[in-house]
CSV table of C-alpha atoms and ligand atoms in Angstrom, one decimal:
chain,number,residue,atom,x,y,z
D,26,UNK,CA,21.4,16.5,-6.5
D,27,UNK,CA,18.3,18.8,-6.6
D,28,UNK,CA,15.6,19.0,-3.6
D,29,UNK,CA,12.3,17.8,-4.4
D,30,UNK,CA,9.6,20.2,-4.0
D,31,UNK,CA,8.7,21.9,-1.3
D,32,UNK,CA,5.0,22.9,-0.5
D,33,UNK,CA,4.0,25.3,2.3
D,34,UNK,CA,2.9,23.1,5.4
D,35,UNK,CA,-0.5,23.2,5.2
D,36,UNK,CA,-1.7,21.9,8.8
D,37,UNK,CA,-5.5,21.2,7.8
D,38,UNK,CA,-4.0,18.3,5.9
D,39,UNK,CA,-4.8,14.7,7.6
D,40,UNK,CA,-2.0,12.5,8.3
D,41,UNK,CA,-3.1,9.0,7.4
D,42,UNK,CA,0.5,7.3,8.3
D,43,UNK,CA,2.5,8.2,10.7
D,44,UNK,CA,5.1,10.3,9.2
D,45,UNK,CA,7.9,8.9,7.5
D,46,UNK,CA,11.7,9.4,9.6
D,47,UNK,CA,14.2,11.4,7.0
D,48,UNK,CA,16.6,9.3,9.0
D,49,UNK,CA,14.9,5.8,6.8
D,50,UNK,CA,16.1,7.6,3.8
D,51,UNK,CA,19.4,8.5,2.9
D,52,UNK,CA,19.7,10.0,-0.4
D,53,UNK,CA,22.9,7.7,-0.6
D,54,UNK,CA,23.0,4.3,-0.1
D,55,UNK,CA,26.4,2.1,0.1
D,56,UNK,CA,27.9,0.2,-2.6
D,57,UNK,CA,26.8,-2.9,-0.4
D,58,UNK,CA,23.1,-1.2,0.7
D,59,UNK,CA,22.9,-0.2,-3.1
D,60,UNK,CA,23.7,-3.6,-4.0
D,61,UNK,CA,21.2,-5.2,-1.2
D,62,UNK,CA,18.5,-2.6,-2.5
D,63,UNK,CA,18.5,-3.5,-6.1
D,64,UNK,CA,18.7,-7.9,-5.9
D,65,UNK,CA,15.5,-7.5,-4.6
D,66,UNK,CA,14.0,-5.2,-7.8
D,67,UNK,CA,13.1,-6.8,-11.0
D,68,UNK,CA,13.0,-4.6,-13.3
D,69,UNK,CA,11.3,-6.6,-16.3
D,70,UNK,CA,7.6,-5.4,-15.7
D,71,UNK,CA,4.7,-5.3,-15.5
D,72,UNK,CA,3.8,-2.2,-18.2
D,73,UNK,CA,2.0,-0.2,-16.3
D,74,UNK,CA,-1.7,0.1,-17.7
D,75,UNK,CA,-1.3,4.2,-17.2
D,76,UNK,CA,0.1,6.1,-20.5
D,77,UNK,CA,1.9,8.7,-18.5
D,78,UNK,CA,4.2,6.4,-17.0
D,79,UNK,CA,7.5,5.9,-18.8
D,80,UNK,CA,9.3,1.7,-19.3
D,81,UNK,CA,8.4,-0.9,-17.1
D,82,UNK,CA,7.5,-1.0,-12.9
D,83,UNK,CA,10.4,-2.1,-11.4
D,84,UNK,CA,9.0,-4.6,-8.4
D,85,UNK,CA,9.6,-4.5,-5.4
D,86,UNK,CA,10.2,-8.5,-4.6
D,87,UNK,CA,11.3,-9.2,-1.2
D,88,UNK,CA,9.0,-8.5,2.0
D,89,UNK,CA,6.1,-6.0,1.9
D,90,UNK,CA,3.7,-4.1,4.2
D,91,UNK,CA,-0.1,-4.9,4.3
D,92,UNK,CA,-0.7,-2.4,1.8
D,93,UNK,CA,1.2,-3.8,-0.4
D,94,UNK,CA,4.6,-1.3,-0.7
D,95,UNK,CA,7.6,-2.6,-0.2
D,96,UNK,CA,9.9,-2.8,2.7
D,97,UNK,CA,13.4,-2.5,3.0
D,98,UNK,CA,15.5,-3.2,6.3
D,99,UNK,CA,18.0,-0.4,6.0
D,100,UNK,CA,20.6,0.6,9.3
D,101,UNK,CA,17.8,-0.5,11.8
D,102,UNK,CA,15.4,1.0,10.0
D,103,UNK,CA,12.4,0.1,7.8
D,104,UNK,CA,12.3,2.3,4.9
D,105,UNK,CA,9.4,1.7,2.2
D,106,UNK,CA,11.6,0.8,-0.3
D,107,UNK,CA,8.6,3.2,-3.7
D,108,UNK,CA,10.2,6.4,-1.6
D,109,UNK,CA,14.0,5.1,-0.5
D,110,UNK,CA,14.1,4.4,-4.4
D,111,UNK,CA,12.5,7.7,-5.1
D,112,UNK,CA,14.8,10.0,-2.9
D,113,UNK,CA,17.6,7.8,-3.5
D,114,UNK,CA,17.5,9.0,-7.3
D,115,UNK,CA,16.1,13.0,-6.5
D,116,UNK,CA,17.1,14.0,-3.0
D,117,UNK,CA,15.0,14.5,-0.2
D,118,UNK,CA,11.6,14.5,0.4
D,119,UNK,CA,9.6,16.7,2.8
D,120,UNK,CA,7.6,14.6,5.3
D,121,UNK,CA,4.9,16.0,5.0
D,122,UNK,CA,4.9,15.0,1.3
D,123,UNK,CA,3.9,11.4,0.3
D,124,UNK,CA,5.5,9.6,-3.1
D,125,UNK,CA,2.7,8.3,-5.0
D,126,UNK,CA,2.5,5.8,-8.1
D,127,UNK,CA,1.3,7.3,-10.7
D,128,UNK,CA,0.9,3.4,-12.7
D,129,UNK,CA,-1.4,2.8,-9.4
D,130,UNK,CA,1.2,-0.7,-8.6
D,131,UNK,CA,2.4,-0.2,-5.0
D,132,UNK,CA,5.0,-2.7,-5.7
D,133,UNK,CA,6.8,-0.6,-7.6
D,134,UNK,CA,10.0,1.3,-7.3
D,135,UNK,CA,10.7,2.7,-10.3
D,136,UNK,CA,11.2,6.4,-10.1
D,137,UNK,CA,9.9,7.1,-13.0
D,138,UNK,CA,6.7,6.5,-11.7
D,139,UNK,CA,6.5,8.0,-8.6
D,140,UNK,CA,6.1,11.8,-8.2
D,141,UNK,CA,5.8,13.8,-4.4
D,142,UNK,CA,2.4,14.5,-3.4
D,143,UNK,CA,0.5,16.3,-0.8
D,144,UNK,CA,-2.0,13.9,1.0
D,145,UNK,CA,-4.8,15.6,-0.4
D,146,UNK,CA,-4.0,15.3,-3.3
D,147,UNK,CA,-3.6,11.3,-2.8
D,148,UNK,CA,-6.6,10.8,-1.0
D,149,UNK,CA,-7.7,12.1,-4.2
D,150,UNK,CA,-6.3,9.9,-6.4
D,151,UNK,CA,-6.8,7.5,-4.5
D,152,UNK,CA,-10.9,7.6,-4.7
D,153,UNK,CA,-10.4,7.5,-8.1
D,154,UNK,CA,-11.3,4.0,-9.6
D,155,UNK,CA,-8.9,1.8,-10.3
D,156,UNK,CA,-8.4,-0.7,-13.4
D,157,UNK,CA,-8.3,-4.0,-12.8
D,158,UNK,CA,-5.6,-5.8,-14.6
D,159,UNK,CA,-4.3,-9.5,-14.8
D,160,UNK,CA,-1.2,-8.2,-12.6
D,161,UNK,CA,-0.6,-7.0,-9.7
D,162,UNK,CA,-1.9,-3.5,-10.6
D,163,UNK,CA,-4.6,-2.7,-9.1
D,164,UNK,CA,-5.8,-4.6,-5.6
D,165,UNK,CA,-9.3,-6.4,-6.9
D,166,UNK,CA,-9.5,-8.6,-4.0
D,167,UNK,CA,-8.6,-9.1,-0.7
D,168,UNK,CA,-6.0,-11.8,0.2
D,169,UNK,CA,-9.7,-13.7,1.3
D,170,UNK,CA,-10.8,-13.3,-2.1
D,171,UNK,CA,-13.4,-10.5,-1.2
D,172,UNK,CA,-14.4,-8.6,-3.6
D,173,UNK,CA,-13.3,-4.7,-2.7
D,174,UNK,CA,-15.9,-2.9,-3.9
D,175,UNK,CA,-18.1,-0.5,-1.7
D,176,UNK,CA,-20.1,-2.0,0.0
D,177,UNK,CA,-17.2,-4.0,1.2
D,178,UNK,CA,-14.5,-1.1,2.1
D,179,UNK,CA,-13.9,-0.2,5.3
D,180,UNK,CA,-14.9,3.9,5.2
D,181,UNK,CA,-11.5,5.2,7.2
D,182,UNK,CA,-9.6,3.1,4.0
D,183,UNK,CA,-11.4,5.2,1.4
D,184,UNK,CA,-11.5,8.5,3.0
D,185,UNK,CA,-7.8,8.4,3.3
D,186,UNK,CA,-7.6,6.5,-0.5
D,187,UNK,CA,-6.6,2.7,0.4
D,188,UNK,CA,-8.6,-0.4,-0.3
D,189,UNK,CA,-9.5,-2.1,2.7
D,190,UNK,CA,-11.4,-5.4,2.9
D,191,UNK,CA,-14.3,-4.0,5.5
D,192,UNK,CA,-15.4,-7.9,5.6
D,193,UNK,CA,-11.9,-8.6,7.3
D,194,UNK,CA,-11.7,-5.6,9.3
D,195,UNK,CA,-14.7,-6.7,11.0
D,196,UNK,CA,-13.5,-10.6,11.4
D,197,UNK,CA,-9.8,-9.0,13.2
D,198,UNK,CA,-12.0,-7.7,15.5
D,199,UNK,CA,-13.8,-10.3,16.3
D,200,UNK,CA,-11.0,-12.5,16.6
D,201,UNK,CA,-9.9,-9.7,19.2
D,202,UNK,CA,-12.4,-10.2,21.0
D,203,UNK,CA,-12.5,-13.9,21.3
D,204,UNK,CA,-8.8,-13.2,22.6
D,205,UNK,CA,-9.7,-11.6,25.4
D,206,UNK,CA,-11.8,-14.8,26.4
D,207,UNK,CA,-8.9,-16.8,25.2
D,208,UNK,CA,-10.6,-18.2,22.4
D,209,UNK,CA,-8.2,-18.6,19.4
D,210,UNK,CA,-9.7,-18.3,16.5
D,211,UNK,CA,-8.2,-20.4,13.6
D,212,UNK,CA,-7.3,-19.6,10.3
D,213,UNK,CA,-11.0,-21.6,9.0
D,214,UNK,CA,-12.3,-20.3,11.5
D,215,UNK,CA,-11.2,-16.5,10.5
D,216,UNK,CA,-12.2,-17.4,7.3
D,217,UNK,CA,-15.4,-18.7,8.1
D,218,UNK,CA,-15.8,-15.4,10.4
D,219,UNK,CA,-15.0,-13.0,7.5
D,220,UNK,CA,-17.3,-14.7,5.0
D,221,UNK,CA,-19.8,-14.5,7.2
D,222,UNK,CA,-19.3,-10.7,7.2
D,223,UNK,CA,-19.0,-10.7,3.7
D,224,UNK,CA,-22.6,-12.3,2.9
D,225,UNK,CA,-23.8,-10.5,5.2
D,226,UNK,CA,-22.1,-7.4,3.8
D,227,UNK,CA,-22.4,-8.0,-0.1
D,228,UNK,CA,-25.8,-9.8,0.4
D,229,UNK,CA,-26.0,-13.9,0.7
D,230,UNK,CA,-25.1,-14.9,-3.2
D,231,UNK,CA,-22.1,-12.7,-2.3
D,232,UNK,CA,-19.7,-16.4,-2.6
D,233,UNK,CA,-21.7,-18.8,-4.5
D,234,UNK,CA,-20.2,-17.1,-8.0
D,235,UNK,CA,-17.3,-19.4,-9.1
Z,215,ZN,ZN1,5.1,1.7,-12.2
Z,216,ZN,ZN1,-11.2,-9.9,3.1
C-alpha cells in the first residue's frame, strides 16, 4: 500500500486535538473486524453537495463522538471511523495530519471524500461557511436547536475550525457550578438555562420563530 503523503513537521501548527495514536489505525483488519466495521456503514448516500466529491457519502450508522465523527471500537481502542477508513485504503497517515472531509459530512467514511491535511488547512477550511443541506451535511444547529452562527459560536471552536454552541457551553459550565454546590440540573433545567444564554447572546426574540 502506498504510504500517505508526508509533510514536514511544523511545530507552529497548533494541535487542537489529541494526536491520533497510530496503534489505533491498523492498515489491515481481520476478516471479522472488517465485517464489523463495514456493517456499520450505509453506502447509500446522501450525495455530497460539493462538486469535487466522487460518489455518495458512506454514512457511519453506529456511535459518534460529540463533533459528529464516527467511532469504532477496535482492539481496545476507539479509532475515528473516517480516519480508519482512509488508512485501510491508503496506508498509514502521519499523526501530524488530520483527515479532512471534502464532503463536509463528518459522519462520512467514504475514502474518496477524505484527504489528509495539516491542522492549518483544516482550520482554514472549517472557517469557510458551510452549506446547509436537507441532510446532515452541515451542522447548522446544536442538538438543542440553537443556531450555530456568530455570535453563538465558541471562539475557541471557530479558531480551530469547529462549530460548537456557545449557549450550551455556557449552560454546561453553569451545570458544573451547580454540581459543585450539590445541585444537579435535570435536562429541562439545562435546556432553560441554555435557552436563556441563547437569548442573551442572540437577542430576546431569538427562540420565538418557529
Ligand atoms: Zn462524504
Ligand atoms: Zn445550544
